[in-house]
PDB file of C-alpha atoms and ligand atoms in Angstrom:
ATOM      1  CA  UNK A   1     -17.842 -25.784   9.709  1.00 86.00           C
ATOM      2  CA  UNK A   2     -15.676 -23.425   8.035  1.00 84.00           C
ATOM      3  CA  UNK A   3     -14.781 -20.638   9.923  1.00 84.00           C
ATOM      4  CA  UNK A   4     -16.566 -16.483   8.953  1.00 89.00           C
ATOM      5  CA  UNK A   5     -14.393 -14.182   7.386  1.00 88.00           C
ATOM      6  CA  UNK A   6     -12.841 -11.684   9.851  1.00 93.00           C
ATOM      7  CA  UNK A   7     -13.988  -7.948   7.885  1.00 94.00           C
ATOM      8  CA  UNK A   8     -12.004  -5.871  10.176  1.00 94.00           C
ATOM      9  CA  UNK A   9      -8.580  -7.521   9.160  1.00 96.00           C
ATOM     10  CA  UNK A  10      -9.206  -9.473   5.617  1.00 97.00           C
ATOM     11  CA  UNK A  11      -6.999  -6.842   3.784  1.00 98.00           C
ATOM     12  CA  UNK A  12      -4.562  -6.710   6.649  1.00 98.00           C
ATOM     13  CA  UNK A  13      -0.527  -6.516   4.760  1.00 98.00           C
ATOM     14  CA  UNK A  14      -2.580  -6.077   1.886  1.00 98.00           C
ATOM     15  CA  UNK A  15      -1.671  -2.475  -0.602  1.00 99.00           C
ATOM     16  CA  UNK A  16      -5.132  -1.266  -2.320  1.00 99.00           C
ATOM     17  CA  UNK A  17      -5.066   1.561  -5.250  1.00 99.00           C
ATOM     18  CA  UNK A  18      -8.729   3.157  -5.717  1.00 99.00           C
ATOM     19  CA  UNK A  19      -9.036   5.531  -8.890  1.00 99.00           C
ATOM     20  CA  UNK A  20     -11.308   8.580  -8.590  1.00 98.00           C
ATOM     21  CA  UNK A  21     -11.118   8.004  -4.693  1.00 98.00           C
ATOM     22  CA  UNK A  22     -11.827  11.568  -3.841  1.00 98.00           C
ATOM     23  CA  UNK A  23     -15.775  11.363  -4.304  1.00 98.00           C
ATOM     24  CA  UNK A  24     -18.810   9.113  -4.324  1.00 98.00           C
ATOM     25  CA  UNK A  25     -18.237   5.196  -5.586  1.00 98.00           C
ATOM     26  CA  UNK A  26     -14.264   5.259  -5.104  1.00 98.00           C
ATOM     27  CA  UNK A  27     -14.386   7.517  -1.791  1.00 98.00           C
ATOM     28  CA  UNK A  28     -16.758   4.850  -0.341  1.00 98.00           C
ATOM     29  CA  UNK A  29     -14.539   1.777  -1.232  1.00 99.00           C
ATOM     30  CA  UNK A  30     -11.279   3.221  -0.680  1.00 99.00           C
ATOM     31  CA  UNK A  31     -13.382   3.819   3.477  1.00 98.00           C
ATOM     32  CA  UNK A  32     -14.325   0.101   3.348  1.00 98.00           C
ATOM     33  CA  UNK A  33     -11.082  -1.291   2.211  1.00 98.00           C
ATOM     34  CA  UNK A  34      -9.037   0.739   4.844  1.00 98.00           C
ATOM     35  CA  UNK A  35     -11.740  -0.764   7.082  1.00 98.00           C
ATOM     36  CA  UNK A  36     -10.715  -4.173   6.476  1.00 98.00           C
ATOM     37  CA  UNK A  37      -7.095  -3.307   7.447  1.00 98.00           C
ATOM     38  CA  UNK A  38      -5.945  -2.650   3.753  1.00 98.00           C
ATOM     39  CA  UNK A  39      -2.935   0.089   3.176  1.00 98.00           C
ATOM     40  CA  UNK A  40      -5.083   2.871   0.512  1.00 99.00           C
ATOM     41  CA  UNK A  41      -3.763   4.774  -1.911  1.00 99.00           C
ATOM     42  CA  UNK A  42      -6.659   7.183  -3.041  1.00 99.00           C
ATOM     43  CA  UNK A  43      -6.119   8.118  -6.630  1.00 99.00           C
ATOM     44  CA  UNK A  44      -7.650  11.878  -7.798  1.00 98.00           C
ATOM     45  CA  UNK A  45      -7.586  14.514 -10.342  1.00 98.00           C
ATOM     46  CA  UNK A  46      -8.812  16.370  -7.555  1.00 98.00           C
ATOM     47  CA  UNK A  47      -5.884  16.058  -5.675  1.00 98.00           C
ATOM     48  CA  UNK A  48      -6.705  18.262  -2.480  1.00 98.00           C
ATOM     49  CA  UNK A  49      -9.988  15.983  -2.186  1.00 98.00           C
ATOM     50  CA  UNK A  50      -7.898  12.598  -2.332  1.00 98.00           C
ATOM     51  CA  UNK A  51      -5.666  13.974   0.126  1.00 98.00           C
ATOM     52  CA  UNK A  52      -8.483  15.210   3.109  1.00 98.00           C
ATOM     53  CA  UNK A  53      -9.754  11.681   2.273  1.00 98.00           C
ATOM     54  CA  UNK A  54      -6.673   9.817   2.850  1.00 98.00           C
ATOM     55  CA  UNK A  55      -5.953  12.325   6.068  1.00 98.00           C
ATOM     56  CA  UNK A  56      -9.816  11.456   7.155  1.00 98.00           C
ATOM     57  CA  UNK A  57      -8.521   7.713   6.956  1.00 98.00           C
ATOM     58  CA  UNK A  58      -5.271   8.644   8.655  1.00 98.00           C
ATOM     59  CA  UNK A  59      -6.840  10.008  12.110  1.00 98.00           C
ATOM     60  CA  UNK A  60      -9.128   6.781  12.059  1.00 98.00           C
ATOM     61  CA  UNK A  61      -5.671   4.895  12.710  1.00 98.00           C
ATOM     62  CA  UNK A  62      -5.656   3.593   8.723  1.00 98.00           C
ATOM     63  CA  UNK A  63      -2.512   3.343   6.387  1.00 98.00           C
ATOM     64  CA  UNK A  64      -3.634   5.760   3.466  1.00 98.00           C
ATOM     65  CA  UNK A  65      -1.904   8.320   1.102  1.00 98.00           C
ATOM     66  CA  UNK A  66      -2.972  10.307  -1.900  1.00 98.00           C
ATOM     67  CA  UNK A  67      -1.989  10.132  -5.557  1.00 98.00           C
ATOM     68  CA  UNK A  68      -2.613  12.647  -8.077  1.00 98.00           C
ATOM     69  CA  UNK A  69      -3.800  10.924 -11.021  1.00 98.00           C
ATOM     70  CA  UNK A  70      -5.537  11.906 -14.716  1.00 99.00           C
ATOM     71  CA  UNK A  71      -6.553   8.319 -16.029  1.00 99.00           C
ATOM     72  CA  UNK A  72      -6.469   9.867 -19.550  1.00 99.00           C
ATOM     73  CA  UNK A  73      -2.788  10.381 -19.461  1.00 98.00           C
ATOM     74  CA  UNK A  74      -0.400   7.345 -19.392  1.00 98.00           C
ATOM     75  CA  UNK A  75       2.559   9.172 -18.113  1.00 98.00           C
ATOM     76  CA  UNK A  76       0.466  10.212 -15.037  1.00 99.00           C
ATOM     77  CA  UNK A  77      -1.588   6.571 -14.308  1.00 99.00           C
ATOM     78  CA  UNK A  78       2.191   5.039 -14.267  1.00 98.00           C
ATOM     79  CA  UNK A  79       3.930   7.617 -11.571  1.00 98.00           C
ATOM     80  CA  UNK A  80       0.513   7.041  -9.399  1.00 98.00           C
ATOM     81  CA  UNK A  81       0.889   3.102  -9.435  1.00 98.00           C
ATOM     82  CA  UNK A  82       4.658   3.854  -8.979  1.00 98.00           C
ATOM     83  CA  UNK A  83       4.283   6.028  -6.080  1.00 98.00           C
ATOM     84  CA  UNK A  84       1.636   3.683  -4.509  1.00 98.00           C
ATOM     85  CA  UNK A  85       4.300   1.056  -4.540  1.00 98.00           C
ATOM     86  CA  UNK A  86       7.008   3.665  -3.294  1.00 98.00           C
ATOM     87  CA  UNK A  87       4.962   4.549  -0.507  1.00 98.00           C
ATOM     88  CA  UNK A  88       3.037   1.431   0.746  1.00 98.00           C
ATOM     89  CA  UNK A  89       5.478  -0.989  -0.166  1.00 98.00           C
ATOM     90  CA  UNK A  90       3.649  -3.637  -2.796  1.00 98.00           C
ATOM     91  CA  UNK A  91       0.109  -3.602  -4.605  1.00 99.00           C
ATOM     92  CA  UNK A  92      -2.205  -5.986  -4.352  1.00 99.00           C
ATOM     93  CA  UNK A  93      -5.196  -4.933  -4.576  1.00 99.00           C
ATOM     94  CA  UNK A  94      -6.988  -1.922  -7.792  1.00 99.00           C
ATOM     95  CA  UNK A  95     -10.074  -0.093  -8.185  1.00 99.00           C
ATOM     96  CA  UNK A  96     -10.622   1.648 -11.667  1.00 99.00           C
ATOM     97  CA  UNK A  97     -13.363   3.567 -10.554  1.00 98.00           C
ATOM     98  CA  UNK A  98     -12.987   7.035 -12.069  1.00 98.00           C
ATOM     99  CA  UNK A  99     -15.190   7.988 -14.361  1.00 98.00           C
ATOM    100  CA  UNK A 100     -17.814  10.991 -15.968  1.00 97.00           C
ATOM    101  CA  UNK A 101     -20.739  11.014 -16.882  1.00 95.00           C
ATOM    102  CA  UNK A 102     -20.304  13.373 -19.998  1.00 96.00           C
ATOM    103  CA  UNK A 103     -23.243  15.456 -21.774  1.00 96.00           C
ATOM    104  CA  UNK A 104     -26.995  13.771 -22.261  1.00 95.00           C
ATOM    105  CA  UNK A 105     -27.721  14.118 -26.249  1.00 98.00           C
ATOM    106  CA  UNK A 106     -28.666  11.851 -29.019  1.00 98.00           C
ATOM    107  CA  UNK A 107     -26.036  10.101 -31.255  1.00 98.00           C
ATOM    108  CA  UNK A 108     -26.231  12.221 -34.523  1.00 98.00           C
ATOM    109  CA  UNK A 109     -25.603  15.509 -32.057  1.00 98.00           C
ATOM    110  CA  UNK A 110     -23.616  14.246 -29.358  1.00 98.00           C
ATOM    111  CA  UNK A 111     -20.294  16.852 -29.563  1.00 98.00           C
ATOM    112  CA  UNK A 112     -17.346  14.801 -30.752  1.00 98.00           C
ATOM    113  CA  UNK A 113     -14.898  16.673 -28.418  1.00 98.00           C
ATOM    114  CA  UNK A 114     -16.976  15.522 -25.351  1.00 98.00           C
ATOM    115  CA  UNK A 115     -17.209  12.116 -27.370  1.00 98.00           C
ATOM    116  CA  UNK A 116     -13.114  11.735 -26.936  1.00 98.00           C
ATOM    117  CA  UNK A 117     -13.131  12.761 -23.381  1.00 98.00           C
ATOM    118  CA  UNK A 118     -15.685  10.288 -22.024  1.00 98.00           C
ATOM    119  CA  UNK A 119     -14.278   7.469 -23.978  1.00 99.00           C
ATOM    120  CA  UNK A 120     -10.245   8.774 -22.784  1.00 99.00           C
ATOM    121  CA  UNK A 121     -11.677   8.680 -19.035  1.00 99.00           C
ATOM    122  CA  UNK A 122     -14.376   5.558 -18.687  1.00 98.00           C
ATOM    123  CA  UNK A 123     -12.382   3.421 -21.278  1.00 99.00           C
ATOM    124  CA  UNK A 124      -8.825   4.557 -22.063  1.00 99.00           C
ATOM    125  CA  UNK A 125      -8.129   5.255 -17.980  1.00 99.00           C
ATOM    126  CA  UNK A 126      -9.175   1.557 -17.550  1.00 99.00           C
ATOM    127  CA  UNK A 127      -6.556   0.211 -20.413  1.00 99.00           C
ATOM    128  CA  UNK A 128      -3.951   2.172 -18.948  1.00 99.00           C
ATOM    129  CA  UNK A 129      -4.618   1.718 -15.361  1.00 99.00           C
ATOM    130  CA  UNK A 130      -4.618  -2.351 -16.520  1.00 99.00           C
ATOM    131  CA  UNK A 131      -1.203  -1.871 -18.307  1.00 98.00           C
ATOM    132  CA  UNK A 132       0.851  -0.394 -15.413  1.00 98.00           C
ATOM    133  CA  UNK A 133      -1.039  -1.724 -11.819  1.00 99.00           C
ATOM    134  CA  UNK A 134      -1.373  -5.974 -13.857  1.00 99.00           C
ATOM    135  CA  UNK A 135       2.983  -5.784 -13.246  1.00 98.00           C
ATOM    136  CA  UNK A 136       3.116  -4.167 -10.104  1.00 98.00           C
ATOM    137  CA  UNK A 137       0.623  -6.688  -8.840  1.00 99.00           C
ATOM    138  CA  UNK A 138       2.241  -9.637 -10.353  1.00 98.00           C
ATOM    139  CA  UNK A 139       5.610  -8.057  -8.447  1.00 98.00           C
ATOM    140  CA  UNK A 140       3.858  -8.204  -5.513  1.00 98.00           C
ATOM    141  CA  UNK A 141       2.724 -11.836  -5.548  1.00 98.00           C
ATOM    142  CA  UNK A 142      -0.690 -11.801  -7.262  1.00 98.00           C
ATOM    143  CA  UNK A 143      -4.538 -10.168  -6.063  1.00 98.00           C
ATOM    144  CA  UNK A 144      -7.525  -8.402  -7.780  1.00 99.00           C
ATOM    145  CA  UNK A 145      -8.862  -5.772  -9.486  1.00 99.00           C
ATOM    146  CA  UNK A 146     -12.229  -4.922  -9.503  1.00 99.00           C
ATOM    147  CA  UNK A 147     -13.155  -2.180 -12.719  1.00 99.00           C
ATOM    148  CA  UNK A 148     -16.065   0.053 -12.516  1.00 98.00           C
ATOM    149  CA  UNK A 149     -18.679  -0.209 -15.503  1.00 98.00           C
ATOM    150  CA  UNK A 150     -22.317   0.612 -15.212  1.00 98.00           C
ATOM    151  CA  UNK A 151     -25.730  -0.630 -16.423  1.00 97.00           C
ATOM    152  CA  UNK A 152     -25.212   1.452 -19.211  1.00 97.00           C
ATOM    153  CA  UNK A 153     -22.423  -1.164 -19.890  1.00 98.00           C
ATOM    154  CA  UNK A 154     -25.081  -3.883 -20.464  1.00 97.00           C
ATOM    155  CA  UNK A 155     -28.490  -1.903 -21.411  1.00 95.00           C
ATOM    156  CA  UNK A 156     -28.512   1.047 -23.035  1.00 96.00           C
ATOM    157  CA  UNK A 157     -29.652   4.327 -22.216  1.00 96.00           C
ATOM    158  CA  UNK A 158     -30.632   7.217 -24.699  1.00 97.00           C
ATOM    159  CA  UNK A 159     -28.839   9.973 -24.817  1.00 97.00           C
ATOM    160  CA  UNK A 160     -25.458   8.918 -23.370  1.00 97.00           C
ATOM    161  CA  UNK A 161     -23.450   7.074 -26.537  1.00 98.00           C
ATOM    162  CA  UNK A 162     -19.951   7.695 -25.331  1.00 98.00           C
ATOM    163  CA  UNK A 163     -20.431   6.979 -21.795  1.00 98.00           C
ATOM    164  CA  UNK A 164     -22.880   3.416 -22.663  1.00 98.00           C
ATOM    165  CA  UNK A 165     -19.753   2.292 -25.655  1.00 98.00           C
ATOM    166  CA  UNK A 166     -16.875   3.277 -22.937  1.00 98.00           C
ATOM    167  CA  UNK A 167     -18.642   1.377 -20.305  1.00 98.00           C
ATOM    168  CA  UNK A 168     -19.792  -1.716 -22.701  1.00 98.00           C
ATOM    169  CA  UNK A 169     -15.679  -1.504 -23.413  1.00 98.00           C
ATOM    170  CA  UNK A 170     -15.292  -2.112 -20.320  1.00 99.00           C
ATOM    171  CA  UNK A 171     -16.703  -5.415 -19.624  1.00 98.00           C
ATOM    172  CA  UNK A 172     -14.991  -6.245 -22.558  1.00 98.00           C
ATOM    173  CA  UNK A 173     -11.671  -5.622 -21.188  1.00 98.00           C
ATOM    174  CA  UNK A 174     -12.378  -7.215 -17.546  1.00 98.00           C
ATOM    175  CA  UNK A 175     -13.397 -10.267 -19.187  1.00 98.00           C
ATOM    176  CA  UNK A 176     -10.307 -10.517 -21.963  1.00 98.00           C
ATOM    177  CA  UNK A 177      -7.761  -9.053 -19.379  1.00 98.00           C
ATOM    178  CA  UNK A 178      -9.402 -12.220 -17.127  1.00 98.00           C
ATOM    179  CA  UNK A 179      -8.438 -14.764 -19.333  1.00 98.00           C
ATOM    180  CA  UNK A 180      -5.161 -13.931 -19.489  1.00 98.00           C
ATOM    181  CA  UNK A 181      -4.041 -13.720 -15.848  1.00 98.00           C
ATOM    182  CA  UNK A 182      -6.264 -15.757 -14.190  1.00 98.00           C
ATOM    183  CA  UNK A 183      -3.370 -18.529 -13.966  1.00 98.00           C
ATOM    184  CA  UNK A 184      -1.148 -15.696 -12.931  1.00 98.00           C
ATOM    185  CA  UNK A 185      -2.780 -14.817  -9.772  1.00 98.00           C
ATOM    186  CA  UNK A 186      -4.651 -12.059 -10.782  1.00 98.00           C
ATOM    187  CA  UNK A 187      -8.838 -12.309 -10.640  1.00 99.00           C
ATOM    188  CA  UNK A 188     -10.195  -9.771 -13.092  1.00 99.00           C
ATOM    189  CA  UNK A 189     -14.317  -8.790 -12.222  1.00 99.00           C
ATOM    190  CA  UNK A 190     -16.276  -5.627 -13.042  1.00 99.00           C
ATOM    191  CA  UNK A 191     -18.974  -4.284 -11.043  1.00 99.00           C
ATOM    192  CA  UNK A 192     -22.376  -2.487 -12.744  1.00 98.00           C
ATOM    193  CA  UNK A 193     -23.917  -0.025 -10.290  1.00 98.00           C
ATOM    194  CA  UNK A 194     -27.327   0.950 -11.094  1.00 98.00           C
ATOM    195  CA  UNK A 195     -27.714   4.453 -10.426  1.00 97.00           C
ATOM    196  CA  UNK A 196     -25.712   5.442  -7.471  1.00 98.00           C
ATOM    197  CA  UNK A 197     -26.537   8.533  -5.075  1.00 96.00           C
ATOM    198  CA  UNK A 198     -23.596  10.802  -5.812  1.00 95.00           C
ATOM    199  CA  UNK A 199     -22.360  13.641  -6.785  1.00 92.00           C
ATOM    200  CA  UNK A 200     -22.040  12.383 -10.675  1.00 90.00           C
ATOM    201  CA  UNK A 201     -25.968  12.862 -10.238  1.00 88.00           C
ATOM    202  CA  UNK A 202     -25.631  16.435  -8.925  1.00 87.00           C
ATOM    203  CA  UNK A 203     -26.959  17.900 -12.229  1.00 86.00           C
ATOM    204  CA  UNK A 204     -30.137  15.921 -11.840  1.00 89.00           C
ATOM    205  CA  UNK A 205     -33.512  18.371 -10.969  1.00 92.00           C
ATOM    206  CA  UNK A 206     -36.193  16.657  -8.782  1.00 93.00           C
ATOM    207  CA  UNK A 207     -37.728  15.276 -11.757  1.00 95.00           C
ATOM    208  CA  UNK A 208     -34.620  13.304 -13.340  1.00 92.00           C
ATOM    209  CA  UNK A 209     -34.256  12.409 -10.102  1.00 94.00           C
ATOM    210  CA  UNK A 210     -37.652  10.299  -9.786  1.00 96.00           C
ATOM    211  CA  UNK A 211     -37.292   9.552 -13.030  1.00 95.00           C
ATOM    212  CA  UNK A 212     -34.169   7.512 -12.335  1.00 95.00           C
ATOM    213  CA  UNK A 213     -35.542   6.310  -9.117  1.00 97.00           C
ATOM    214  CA  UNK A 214     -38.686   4.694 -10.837  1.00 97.00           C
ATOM    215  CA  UNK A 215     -35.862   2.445 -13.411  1.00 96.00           C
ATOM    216  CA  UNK A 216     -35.166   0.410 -10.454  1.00 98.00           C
ATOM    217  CA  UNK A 217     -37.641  -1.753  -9.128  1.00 98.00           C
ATOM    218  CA  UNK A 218     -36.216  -1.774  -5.869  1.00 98.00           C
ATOM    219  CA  UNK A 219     -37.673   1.702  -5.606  1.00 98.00           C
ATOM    220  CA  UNK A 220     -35.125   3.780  -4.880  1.00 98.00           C
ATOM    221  CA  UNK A 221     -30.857   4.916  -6.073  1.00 97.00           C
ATOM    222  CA  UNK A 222     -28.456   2.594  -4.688  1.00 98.00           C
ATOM    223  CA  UNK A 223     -25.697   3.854  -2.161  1.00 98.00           C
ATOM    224  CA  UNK A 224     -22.085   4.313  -2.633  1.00 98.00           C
ATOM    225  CA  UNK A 225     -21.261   2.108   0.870  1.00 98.00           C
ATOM    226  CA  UNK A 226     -23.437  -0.746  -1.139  1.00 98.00           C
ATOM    227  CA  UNK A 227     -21.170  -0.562  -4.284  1.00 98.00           C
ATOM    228  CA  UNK A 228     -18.205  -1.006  -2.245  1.00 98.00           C
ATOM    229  CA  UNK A 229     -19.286  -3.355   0.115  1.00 98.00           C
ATOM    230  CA  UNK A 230     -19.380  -5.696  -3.796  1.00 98.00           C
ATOM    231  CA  UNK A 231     -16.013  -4.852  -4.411  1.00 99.00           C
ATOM    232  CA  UNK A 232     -14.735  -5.558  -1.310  1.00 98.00           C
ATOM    233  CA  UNK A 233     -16.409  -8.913  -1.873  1.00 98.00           C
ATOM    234  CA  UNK A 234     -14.332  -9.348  -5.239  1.00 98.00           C
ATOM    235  CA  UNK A 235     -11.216  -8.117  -3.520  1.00 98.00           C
ATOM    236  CA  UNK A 236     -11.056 -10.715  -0.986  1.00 98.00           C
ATOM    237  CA  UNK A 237      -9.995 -13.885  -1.081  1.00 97.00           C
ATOM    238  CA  UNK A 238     -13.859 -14.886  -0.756  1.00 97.00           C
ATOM    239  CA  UNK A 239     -13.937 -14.621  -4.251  1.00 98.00           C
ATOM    240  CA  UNK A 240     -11.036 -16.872  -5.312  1.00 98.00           C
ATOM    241  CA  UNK A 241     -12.704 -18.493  -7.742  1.00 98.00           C
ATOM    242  CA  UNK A 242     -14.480 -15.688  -8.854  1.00 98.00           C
ATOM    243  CA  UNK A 243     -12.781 -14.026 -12.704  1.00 98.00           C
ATOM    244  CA  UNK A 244     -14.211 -12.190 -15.469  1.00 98.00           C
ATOM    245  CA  UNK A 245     -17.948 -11.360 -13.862  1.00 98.00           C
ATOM    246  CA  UNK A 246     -20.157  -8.914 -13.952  1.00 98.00           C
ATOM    247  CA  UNK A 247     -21.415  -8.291 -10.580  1.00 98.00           C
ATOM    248  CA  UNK A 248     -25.005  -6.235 -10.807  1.00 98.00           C
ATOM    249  CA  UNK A 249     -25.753  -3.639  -7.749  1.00 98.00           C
ATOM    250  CA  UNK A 250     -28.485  -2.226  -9.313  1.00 98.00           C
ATOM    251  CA  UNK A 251     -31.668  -2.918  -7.293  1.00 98.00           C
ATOM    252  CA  UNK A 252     -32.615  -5.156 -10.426  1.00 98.00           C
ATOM    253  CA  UNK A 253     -32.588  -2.387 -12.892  1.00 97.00           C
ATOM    254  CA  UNK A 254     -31.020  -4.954 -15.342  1.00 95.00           C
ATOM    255  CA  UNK A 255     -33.387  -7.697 -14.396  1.00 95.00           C
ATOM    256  CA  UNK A 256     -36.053  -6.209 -16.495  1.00 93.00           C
TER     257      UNK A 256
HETATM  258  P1  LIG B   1     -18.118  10.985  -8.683  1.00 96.66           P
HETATM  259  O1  LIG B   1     -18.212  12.100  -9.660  1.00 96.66           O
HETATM  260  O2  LIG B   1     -18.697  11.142  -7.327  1.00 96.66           O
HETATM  261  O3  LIG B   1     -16.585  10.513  -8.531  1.00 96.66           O
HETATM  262  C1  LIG B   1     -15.765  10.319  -9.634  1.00 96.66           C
HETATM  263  C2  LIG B   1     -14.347  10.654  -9.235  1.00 96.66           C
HETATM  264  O4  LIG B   1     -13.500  10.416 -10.373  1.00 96.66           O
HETATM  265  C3  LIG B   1     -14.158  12.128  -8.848  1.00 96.66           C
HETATM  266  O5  LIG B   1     -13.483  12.220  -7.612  1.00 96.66           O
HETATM  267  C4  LIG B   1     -13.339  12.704  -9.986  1.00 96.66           C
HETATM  268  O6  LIG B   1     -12.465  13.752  -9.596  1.00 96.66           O
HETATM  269  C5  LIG B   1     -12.570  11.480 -10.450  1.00 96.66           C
HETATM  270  N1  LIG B   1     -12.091  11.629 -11.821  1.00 96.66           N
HETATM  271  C6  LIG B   1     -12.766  12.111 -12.902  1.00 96.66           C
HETATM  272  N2  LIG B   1     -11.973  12.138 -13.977  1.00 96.66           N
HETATM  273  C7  LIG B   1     -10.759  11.664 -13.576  1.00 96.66           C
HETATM  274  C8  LIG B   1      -9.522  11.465 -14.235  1.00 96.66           C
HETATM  275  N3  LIG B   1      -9.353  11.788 -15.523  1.00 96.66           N
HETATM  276  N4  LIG B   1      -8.487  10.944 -13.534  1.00 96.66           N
HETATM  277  C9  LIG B   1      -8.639  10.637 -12.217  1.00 96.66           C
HETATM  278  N5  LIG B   1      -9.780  10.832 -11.539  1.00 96.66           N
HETATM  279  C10 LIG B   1     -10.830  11.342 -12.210  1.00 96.66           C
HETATM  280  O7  LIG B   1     -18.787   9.744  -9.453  1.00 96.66           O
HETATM  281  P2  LIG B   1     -19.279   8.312  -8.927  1.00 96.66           P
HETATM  282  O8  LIG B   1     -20.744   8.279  -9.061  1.00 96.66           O
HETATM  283  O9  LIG B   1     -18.646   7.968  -7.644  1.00 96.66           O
HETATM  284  O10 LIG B   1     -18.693   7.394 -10.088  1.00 96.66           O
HETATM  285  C11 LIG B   1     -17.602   6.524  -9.908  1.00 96.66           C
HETATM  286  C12 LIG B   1     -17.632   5.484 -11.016  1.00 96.66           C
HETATM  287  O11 LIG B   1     -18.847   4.749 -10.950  1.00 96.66           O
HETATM  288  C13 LIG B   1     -17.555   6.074 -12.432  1.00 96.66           C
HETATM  289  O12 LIG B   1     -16.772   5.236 -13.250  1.00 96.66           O
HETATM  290  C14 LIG B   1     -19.010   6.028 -12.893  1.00 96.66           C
HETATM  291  O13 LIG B   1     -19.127   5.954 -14.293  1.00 96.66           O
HETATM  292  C15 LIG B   1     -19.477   4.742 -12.218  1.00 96.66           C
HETATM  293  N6  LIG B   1     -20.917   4.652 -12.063  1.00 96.66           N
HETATM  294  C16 LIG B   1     -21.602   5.597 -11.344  1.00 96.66           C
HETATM  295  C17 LIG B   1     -22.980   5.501 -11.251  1.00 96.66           C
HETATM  296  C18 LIG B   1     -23.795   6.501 -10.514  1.00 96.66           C
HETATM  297  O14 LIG B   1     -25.035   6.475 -10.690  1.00 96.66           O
HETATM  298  N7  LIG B   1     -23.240   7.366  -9.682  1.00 96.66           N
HETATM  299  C19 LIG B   1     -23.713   4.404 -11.888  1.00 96.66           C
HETATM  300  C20 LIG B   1     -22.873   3.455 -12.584  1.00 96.66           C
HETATM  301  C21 LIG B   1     -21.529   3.589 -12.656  1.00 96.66           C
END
């Protein structure tokens, strides 16, 4: 019989670097990787919210620092995978996971300014984040990266062009980046979250929100600790044979 997986120690000697760590999706997996024994580096714009997360983690005995990070900007997305291998020694394991949502307005109005900014953020941060953690990991000896797209990155959704082509990009990108490290040591999968309960919903009134709710027929919005409890599956070594997939937590949203 082959033996379970041991949770609390699967990531033990292993260096993880979440994007967009500080809230929501990222803040939850950044918790369940430092739960598995994995050294965190939480990634944020908002810099003072990375930080009392990575203190948070500190106190409950885990290895974690913060990283001030703008995914839009090169210069900044290499000193944060830089410092992560300063301070925790290696990386390993990646979690492009920041992201916005960006305004809700049909194609021929959406504003071409906030165009640019969603596609910089959900698409561009994932190129660049690729380009500078893909040699740090191979430095290190090889592991995963899990990148965050959406169902909007397989369906999609009125009102939200930039956001549905950035995140359609972005399965495009797991699977070609894949292919071409997959002998190297380095498994490539994206993750497609049905709508998640947090605080990139915030602008949502009462009715939005039951009008999201009713899109899944599981009957409800899906939790960030459920999202991350899928990447830590692709992280691990559970998943070794696992590359270029699109893993659905959506409560079958996409089934439809
Ligand atoms: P959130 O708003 O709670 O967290 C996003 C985090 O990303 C924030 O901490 C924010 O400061 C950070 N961030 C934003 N721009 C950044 C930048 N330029 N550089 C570095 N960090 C930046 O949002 P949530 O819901 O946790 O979303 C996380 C990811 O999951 C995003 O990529 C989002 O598109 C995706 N997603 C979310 C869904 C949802 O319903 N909440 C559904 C499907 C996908």
């Amino acid at each position: 019989m082959q033996p379970a997986p041991d949770y609390a120690t699967e990531f033990a000697g292993r260096v993880a670097l979440v994007t967009g760590a500080a809230s929501g999706i990222g803040l939850a997996i950044a918790r369940r990787l430092a739960a598995g024994g994995a050294a965190v580096s939480l990634a944020d714009l908002d810099e003072d919210g990375a930080q009392r997360a990575a203190d948070q983690l500190t106190e409950q005995g885990a290895r974690a620092v913060a990283v001030a990070l703008d995914v839009t900007d090169p210069a900044s997305v290499e000193a944060a995978v830089q410092s992560t291998a300063d301070r925790l020694g290696a990386l390993h394991l990646a979690v492009n996971n920041a992201g916005i949502g960006g305004p809700v307005e049909p194609t021929a109005t959406y504003p071409p300014d906030a165009w640019h900014r969603v596609i910089a953020t959900n698409l561009d941060g994932v190129f660049h984040s690729l380009r500078h953690e893909l040699p740090a990991i191979l430095a290190s000896g090889g592991g995963a990266i899990v990148n965050m797209a959406s169902s909007c990155a397989v369906n999609g959704f009125a009102g939200v062009a930039a956001y549905a082509a950035a995140k359609h990009g972005v399965i495009g990108l797991t699977k070609t980046a894949s292919l071409e490290y997959a002998a190297r040591g380095v498994r490539i999968n994206a993750i497609v979250p049905g709508f998640i309960d947090t605080p990139l919903l915030a602008d949502a009134d009462e009715n939005q929100r039951k009008r999201l709710i009713r899109l899944h027929p599981a009957g409800r919005l899906g939790l960030p600790e459920e999202v991350a409890e899928t990447a830590a599956f692709l992280l691990s070594d559970r998943a070794s044979f696992t590359h270029g997939s699109a893993h659905h937590v959506d409560g079958a949203y996409a089934a439809q």
